[in-house]
Amino acid sequence: MGATSPFPPIEAAIDRQRRRGRGAQSNDSGRFEAEARVAFDDGWQSLDELPPFKTTVGLDTARKVITRNDSPDIGFDRSINPYRGCEHGCVYCFARPTHAFLGLSPGLDFESKLFAKPDAPALLEKELAASDYEPKMIAIGTNTDPYQPIERDSKIMRGILEVLERASHPVGIVTKSALVTRDIDILSRMAKRNLAKVALSVTTLDPKLARSMEPRASTPAKRLEALRQLSDAGIPTTVMVAPVIPALNDMEIERILDAAAHAGVKEASYVLLRLPLEVRDLFREWLMANYPDRYRHVFTLIRDMRGGRDYDSQWGTRMKGTGPIAWMIGRRFEITCAKLGLNKKRVKLTTDHFARPNRAGQQLSLF
């Protein structure tokens, strides 16, 4: 809704060189499309000169920027997504299926055909100024990353933070990017008033695995350094071991938590790999291309934790899974957090300072 696309038709079966530096292996049509388009060489070498995938950005002209949810197993009821699609290209990203609503592929389209919301700061200020608006923490980065590479130039996220700071409105940020340190000036001022906290997702400490699985996200070392800088600036930080993928990165849980604790982190969380809709096949393709020897073992363990299925969307269990393997992962996480002193106290942001922005044309008070 509200998005206008300047992009060419959907493609599939992308050659390795064309998708170099991307996470997904393919670009199958979205699930709502009436027909599937497949790139096919007719023998006349017509596909030889196809250009590599390049990031293109369209405009999202949505009239509202705050998205509401009533999910009982999520700790927030509102969020902001400055962008649709994410250039980080994380192959496991559970937000990929949302690109199908735009008539685009959850595969390579999701990470190369992006939509930005340049009006987001102005729309946010308008929504906060509404007389019936009741403040609660706004979560940012829950769907696509607000600090993905195009944010470096567009600075939409910084504009949003400037609005939230003026309104003294609490915000919780989730990212995989060290670019968040650019906004330490705003975040540290907000943190002094208990208005901001930041979580960084550290999936692995192995740079080779990270480059393959999260090709355009910050390296693990840079994410840990970002956590250190944020912590040193007095901003409450959380490390998210997410997603935990059995037989691929679950053996790193303790090492990631230890590294984050040494960076000054005080809180930690984890999420089990989720494979909704098209993500299942995209992750399977990636696993077969990069770790074919682990394919069967990984999916066997996933099904053991998902009631025999590749994914279970049941509230309350979708984040952690069920069964003995899921229980073991949870206990390992809890024991390590206890040893490192993590999660002894959780930061709760305040709405006590909220100052409703003035609406356009509203007369200012003399007192």
XYZ file of C-alpha atoms in Angstrom:
367
model
C 0.000 0.000 0.000
C 1.324 3.414 -0.915
C 4.371 2.045 -2.787
C 5.105 2.915 -6.403
C 7.507 0.602 -8.213
C 9.837 1.730 -11.034
C 11.252 -1.778 -11.355
C 11.292 -4.207 -14.299
C 9.415 -7.557 -14.181
C 10.280 -10.303 -11.715
C 12.988 -12.793 -12.690
C 14.067 -16.174 -11.356
C 16.996 -18.595 -11.651
C 19.698 -15.976 -11.184
C 23.249 -16.821 -12.258
C 25.912 -16.782 -9.532
C 27.787 -13.819 -11.001
C 24.615 -11.754 -11.343
C 23.735 -12.255 -7.678
C 27.262 -11.866 -6.332
C 27.209 -10.307 -2.880
C 23.547 -11.218 -2.304
C 22.036 -13.672 0.144
C 19.242 -15.391 -1.789
C 20.061 -17.853 -4.559
C 16.895 -17.269 -6.610
C 14.174 -14.775 -7.425
C 10.962 -16.747 -7.786
C 7.708 -14.851 -8.296
C 5.721 -13.825 -5.225
C 2.969 -16.107 -3.984
C 0.200 -13.709 -5.097
C 1.302 -13.534 -8.734
C -0.902 -15.130 -11.391
C 2.087 -16.347 -13.364
C 5.679 -17.364 -12.670
C 8.499 -15.912 -14.766
C 11.687 -17.899 -15.193
C 14.880 -16.742 -16.932
C 15.501 -19.187 -19.782
C 18.328 -19.329 -22.313
C 16.829 -20.300 -25.676
C 20.178 -21.407 -27.080
C 21.040 -18.105 -28.700
C 23.007 -16.991 -25.618
C 20.455 -14.270 -24.981
C 21.186 -14.306 -21.233
C 24.952 -13.816 -21.493
C 24.883 -10.031 -21.178
C 22.339 -9.628 -18.388
C 23.658 -7.100 -15.855
C 24.361 -7.961 -12.199
C 21.757 -7.138 -9.597
C 22.043 -3.551 -8.409
C 20.237 -1.906 -5.531
C 17.428 0.377 -6.670
C 15.216 2.452 -4.397
C 11.570 3.374 -4.929
C 9.357 5.628 -2.836
C 6.825 4.433 -0.304
C 4.093 7.041 -0.085
C 2.203 5.558 2.869
C 0.121 8.095 4.785
C 0.967 6.673 8.221
C 4.257 5.472 9.620
C 3.378 3.815 12.946
C 2.348 0.174 12.519
C 0.293 -1.504 15.259
C 0.239 -5.159 16.315
C -1.583 -7.190 18.944
C 0.677 -10.260 18.994
C 0.694 -11.638 22.570
C 4.305 -12.876 22.413
C 5.874 -9.580 21.291
C 6.888 -6.980 23.850
C 5.644 -3.940 21.921
C 2.400 -2.878 20.290
C 3.754 -0.368 17.772
C 6.694 -0.083 15.421
C 8.178 1.950 12.579
C 9.856 0.608 9.462
C 11.653 3.374 7.524
C 12.257 0.969 4.627
C 10.652 -1.941 2.832
C 13.111 -4.608 1.795
C 16.618 -4.836 3.234
C 19.953 -4.695 1.461
C 21.661 -6.685 4.209
C 20.375 -9.749 2.372
C 20.149 -12.062 5.393
C 18.968 -15.296 3.802
C 16.896 -16.314 6.844
C 15.050 -12.977 7.216
C 11.449 -13.624 8.260
C 10.400 -10.297 6.659
C 11.136 -11.521 3.133
C 7.547 -12.707 2.451
C 6.269 -9.130 2.869
C 7.743 -8.230 -0.532
C 5.143 -10.485 -2.147
C 2.506 -7.895 -1.178
C 4.278 -5.480 -3.538
C 4.203 -7.919 -6.449
C 7.919 -8.599 -5.996
C 9.942 -11.669 -5.103
C 10.881 -12.441 -1.490
C 14.177 -13.634 -2.967
C 16.644 -11.279 -4.620
C 14.030 -8.552 -5.118
C 13.712 -8.213 -1.333
C 17.370 -7.282 -0.951
C 17.840 -5.267 -4.148
C 14.515 -3.516 -4.832
C 13.981 -1.332 -1.813
C 11.392 1.262 -0.860
C 12.202 4.245 1.339
C 9.841 6.435 3.349
C 11.425 9.916 3.209
C 8.282 11.457 4.726
C 8.512 9.207 7.793
C 9.784 11.898 10.231
C 7.024 14.361 9.231
C 4.351 11.642 9.338
C 5.571 10.527 12.760
C 5.403 14.046 14.165
C 1.848 14.359 12.879
C 0.792 11.075 14.473
C 2.400 11.924 17.803
C 0.570 15.274 17.776
C -2.866 13.629 17.535
C -4.972 14.388 20.594
C -5.854 10.719 21.117
C -2.289 9.398 20.855
C -1.135 7.527 23.972
C 2.652 7.068 24.203
C 4.279 3.663 24.519
C 7.701 2.501 23.387
C 8.068 2.471 19.612
C 10.153 -0.421 18.283
C 12.261 0.198 15.169
C 14.039 -2.536 13.241
C 11.564 -5.301 13.948
C 10.875 -6.007 10.265
C 13.673 -4.546 8.133
C 16.870 -2.907 9.366
C 16.639 0.884 9.857
C 20.440 1.153 9.516
C 20.842 -0.802 6.285
C 23.371 0.707 3.813
C 21.001 3.204 2.112
C 20.412 4.904 5.490
C 23.938 6.293 5.276
C 22.784 8.751 2.612
C 19.016 9.020 3.179
C 19.230 9.613 6.973
C 15.534 8.804 7.418
C 16.224 6.987 10.684
C 18.137 9.959 12.063
C 15.193 12.201 11.181
C 12.867 9.853 13.070
C 15.130 9.960 16.128
C 15.166 13.750 16.032
C 11.356 13.786 16.150
C 11.270 11.266 19.012
C 13.856 13.233 20.979
C 11.894 16.477 20.632
C 8.748 14.685 21.798
C 10.603 12.849 24.602
C 9.155 9.589 23.282
C 10.749 6.212 24.174
C 12.288 4.083 21.419
C 13.826 0.612 21.214
C 16.056 -0.166 18.226
C 17.117 -3.503 16.722
C 19.840 -3.605 14.072
C 22.721 -5.579 12.572
C 24.590 -2.469 11.518
C 27.432 -0.538 13.128
C 25.951 2.555 11.455
C 23.830 2.965 14.581
C 26.899 4.508 16.242
C 26.457 7.545 13.958
C 23.457 8.519 16.100
C 25.117 8.093 19.479
C 24.734 11.834 20.089
C 20.921 11.628 19.989
C 20.657 8.213 21.620
C 22.913 9.120 24.551
C 20.858 12.232 25.313
C 17.661 10.182 25.189
C 19.199 7.413 27.297
C 19.976 9.891 30.079
C 16.212 10.399 30.363
C 15.476 6.667 30.063
C 14.071 7.069 26.561
C 16.260 4.811 24.398
C 17.837 1.373 24.217
C 19.563 -0.504 21.387
C 19.834 -4.204 20.550
C 22.314 -5.607 18.048
C 21.839 -9.036 16.550
C 25.031 -11.103 16.516
C 24.303 -14.324 14.637
C 27.833 -15.698 14.528
C 31.440 -14.747 15.309
C 32.637 -16.524 12.163
C 33.216 -13.841 9.492
C 33.027 -16.392 6.661
C 29.627 -17.667 7.770
C 28.404 -14.106 8.367
C 29.516 -12.967 4.905
C 27.662 -15.836 3.267
C 24.517 -15.694 5.400
C 24.285 -11.905 5.975
C 26.327 -10.582 3.024
C 25.836 -6.834 3.458
C 25.411 -6.554 7.214
C 28.261 -5.318 9.417
C 30.887 -7.910 10.300
C 30.598 -9.606 13.707
C 33.617 -7.648 14.969
C 32.057 -4.323 13.988
C 28.779 -5.220 15.695
C 30.602 -6.030 18.926
C 32.533 -2.763 18.657
C 29.245 -0.915 18.128
C 27.876 -2.520 21.313
C 30.982 -1.351 23.169
C 30.647 2.236 21.899
C 26.952 2.374 22.723
C 27.536 0.957 26.205
C 30.390 3.390 26.860
C 28.039 6.234 25.898
C 25.565 5.155 28.596
C 23.013 3.687 26.179
C 21.383 0.453 27.437
C 22.364 -2.362 25.069
C 21.148 -5.868 24.352
C 22.792 -8.627 22.348
C 20.412 -10.792 20.376
C 21.692 -14.249 19.462
C 19.367 -14.459 16.511
C 18.537 -16.577 14.807
C 19.857 -19.712 16.478
C 20.253 -22.304 13.720
C 20.829 -25.862 14.921
C 24.043 -27.523 13.641
C 25.130 -24.242 12.059
C 25.612 -21.582 14.740
C 24.035 -22.976 17.930
C 27.473 -24.050 19.156
C 28.423 -20.345 19.334
C 25.787 -19.240 21.863
C 28.197 -19.132 24.809
C 30.980 -17.420 22.837
C 28.669 -14.711 21.502
C 27.271 -13.960 24.947
C 30.763 -13.848 26.449
C 32.028 -11.455 23.755
C 28.997 -9.198 24.196
C 29.351 -9.141 27.981
C 32.977 -8.037 27.587
C 31.693 -5.228 25.325
C 29.572 -3.900 28.183
C 26.214 -5.451 27.312
C 23.850 -6.060 30.244
C 20.921 -7.778 28.548
C 20.607 -10.667 26.102
C 17.942 -12.579 24.198
C 17.734 -15.247 21.522
C 15.315 -16.340 18.803
C 15.171 -19.723 17.117
C 15.317 -19.786 13.304
C 11.912 -19.072 11.764
C 11.033 -20.282 8.259
C 7.622 -18.850 7.313
C 6.274 -19.068 3.761
C 8.971 -18.456 1.083
C 11.779 -18.222 3.640
C 11.826 -21.996 3.990
C 12.744 -22.621 0.353
C 15.170 -19.687 0.198
C 17.001 -20.963 3.272
C 17.002 -24.529 1.904
C 18.535 -23.312 -1.386
C 21.207 -21.364 0.477
C 22.015 -24.293 2.751
C 22.349 -26.693 -0.188
C 24.629 -24.222 -2.004
C 26.886 -23.440 0.970
C 26.648 -26.326 3.458
C 25.273 -29.338 1.545
C 26.815 -31.754 4.058
C 24.702 -30.262 6.863
C 21.425 -29.904 4.985
C 19.660 -33.031 6.238
C 20.934 -32.655 9.798
C 19.881 -29.003 10.076
C 16.348 -29.655 8.823
C 15.968 -32.763 10.968
C 16.757 -30.697 14.060
C 14.502 -27.846 12.932
C 11.583 -30.249 12.573
C 12.345 -31.756 15.980
C 11.857 -28.266 17.441
C 8.791 -27.408 15.339
C 6.529 -30.369 16.041
C 7.649 -32.252 12.936
C 7.161 -29.273 10.609
C 9.570 -26.826 9.018
C 7.818 -23.994 10.854
C 5.188 -23.563 13.541
C 3.661 -20.093 13.796
C 1.954 -20.772 17.131
C 2.168 -17.781 19.470
C 4.269 -18.467 22.519
C 6.408 -21.152 20.882
C 7.338 -19.689 17.470
C 10.318 -17.781 18.913
C 11.802 -20.610 21.017
C 10.466 -23.871 19.618
C 9.479 -26.998 21.544
C 10.978 -30.393 22.379
C 14.243 -31.519 23.997
C 16.604 -29.766 21.527
C 14.817 -26.444 21.971
C 14.825 -26.968 25.755
C 18.581 -27.614 25.713
C 19.255 -24.432 23.722
C 17.163 -22.440 26.170
C 18.952 -23.863 29.215
C 22.394 -23.242 27.689
C 21.400 -19.641 27.037
C 20.028 -19.109 30.558
C 23.002 -20.738 32.300
C 25.494 -18.667 30.328
C 23.596 -15.439 30.996
C 23.598 -16.239 34.712
C 27.359 -16.886 34.711
C 28.033 -13.612 32.902
C 25.625 -11.547 34.978
C 23.355 -10.782 32.049
C 19.629 -10.030 32.437
C 19.922 -9.319 36.160
C 17.962 -6.163 35.505
C 15.985 -5.190 32.417
C 15.709 -1.564 31.377
C 12.132 -0.316 31.148
C 11.754 2.906 29.232
C 9.504 5.696 30.480
C 6.718 7.723 28.903
C 6.682 10.261 31.738
C 8.512 12.898 29.704
C 6.290 12.750 26.618
C 5.551 16.187 25.155
C 2.976 16.117 22.384
C 4.221 17.998 19.291
C 2.243 21.047 18.249
C -0.165 20.399 15.408
C -0.008 22.545 12.305
C -1.913 25.778 12.939
C -2.208 25.093 16.663
C -1.871 28.206 18.840
C 1.027 27.979 21.282
C 0.457 28.335 25.010
C 1.675 31.508 26.715
C 2.519 29.580 29.894
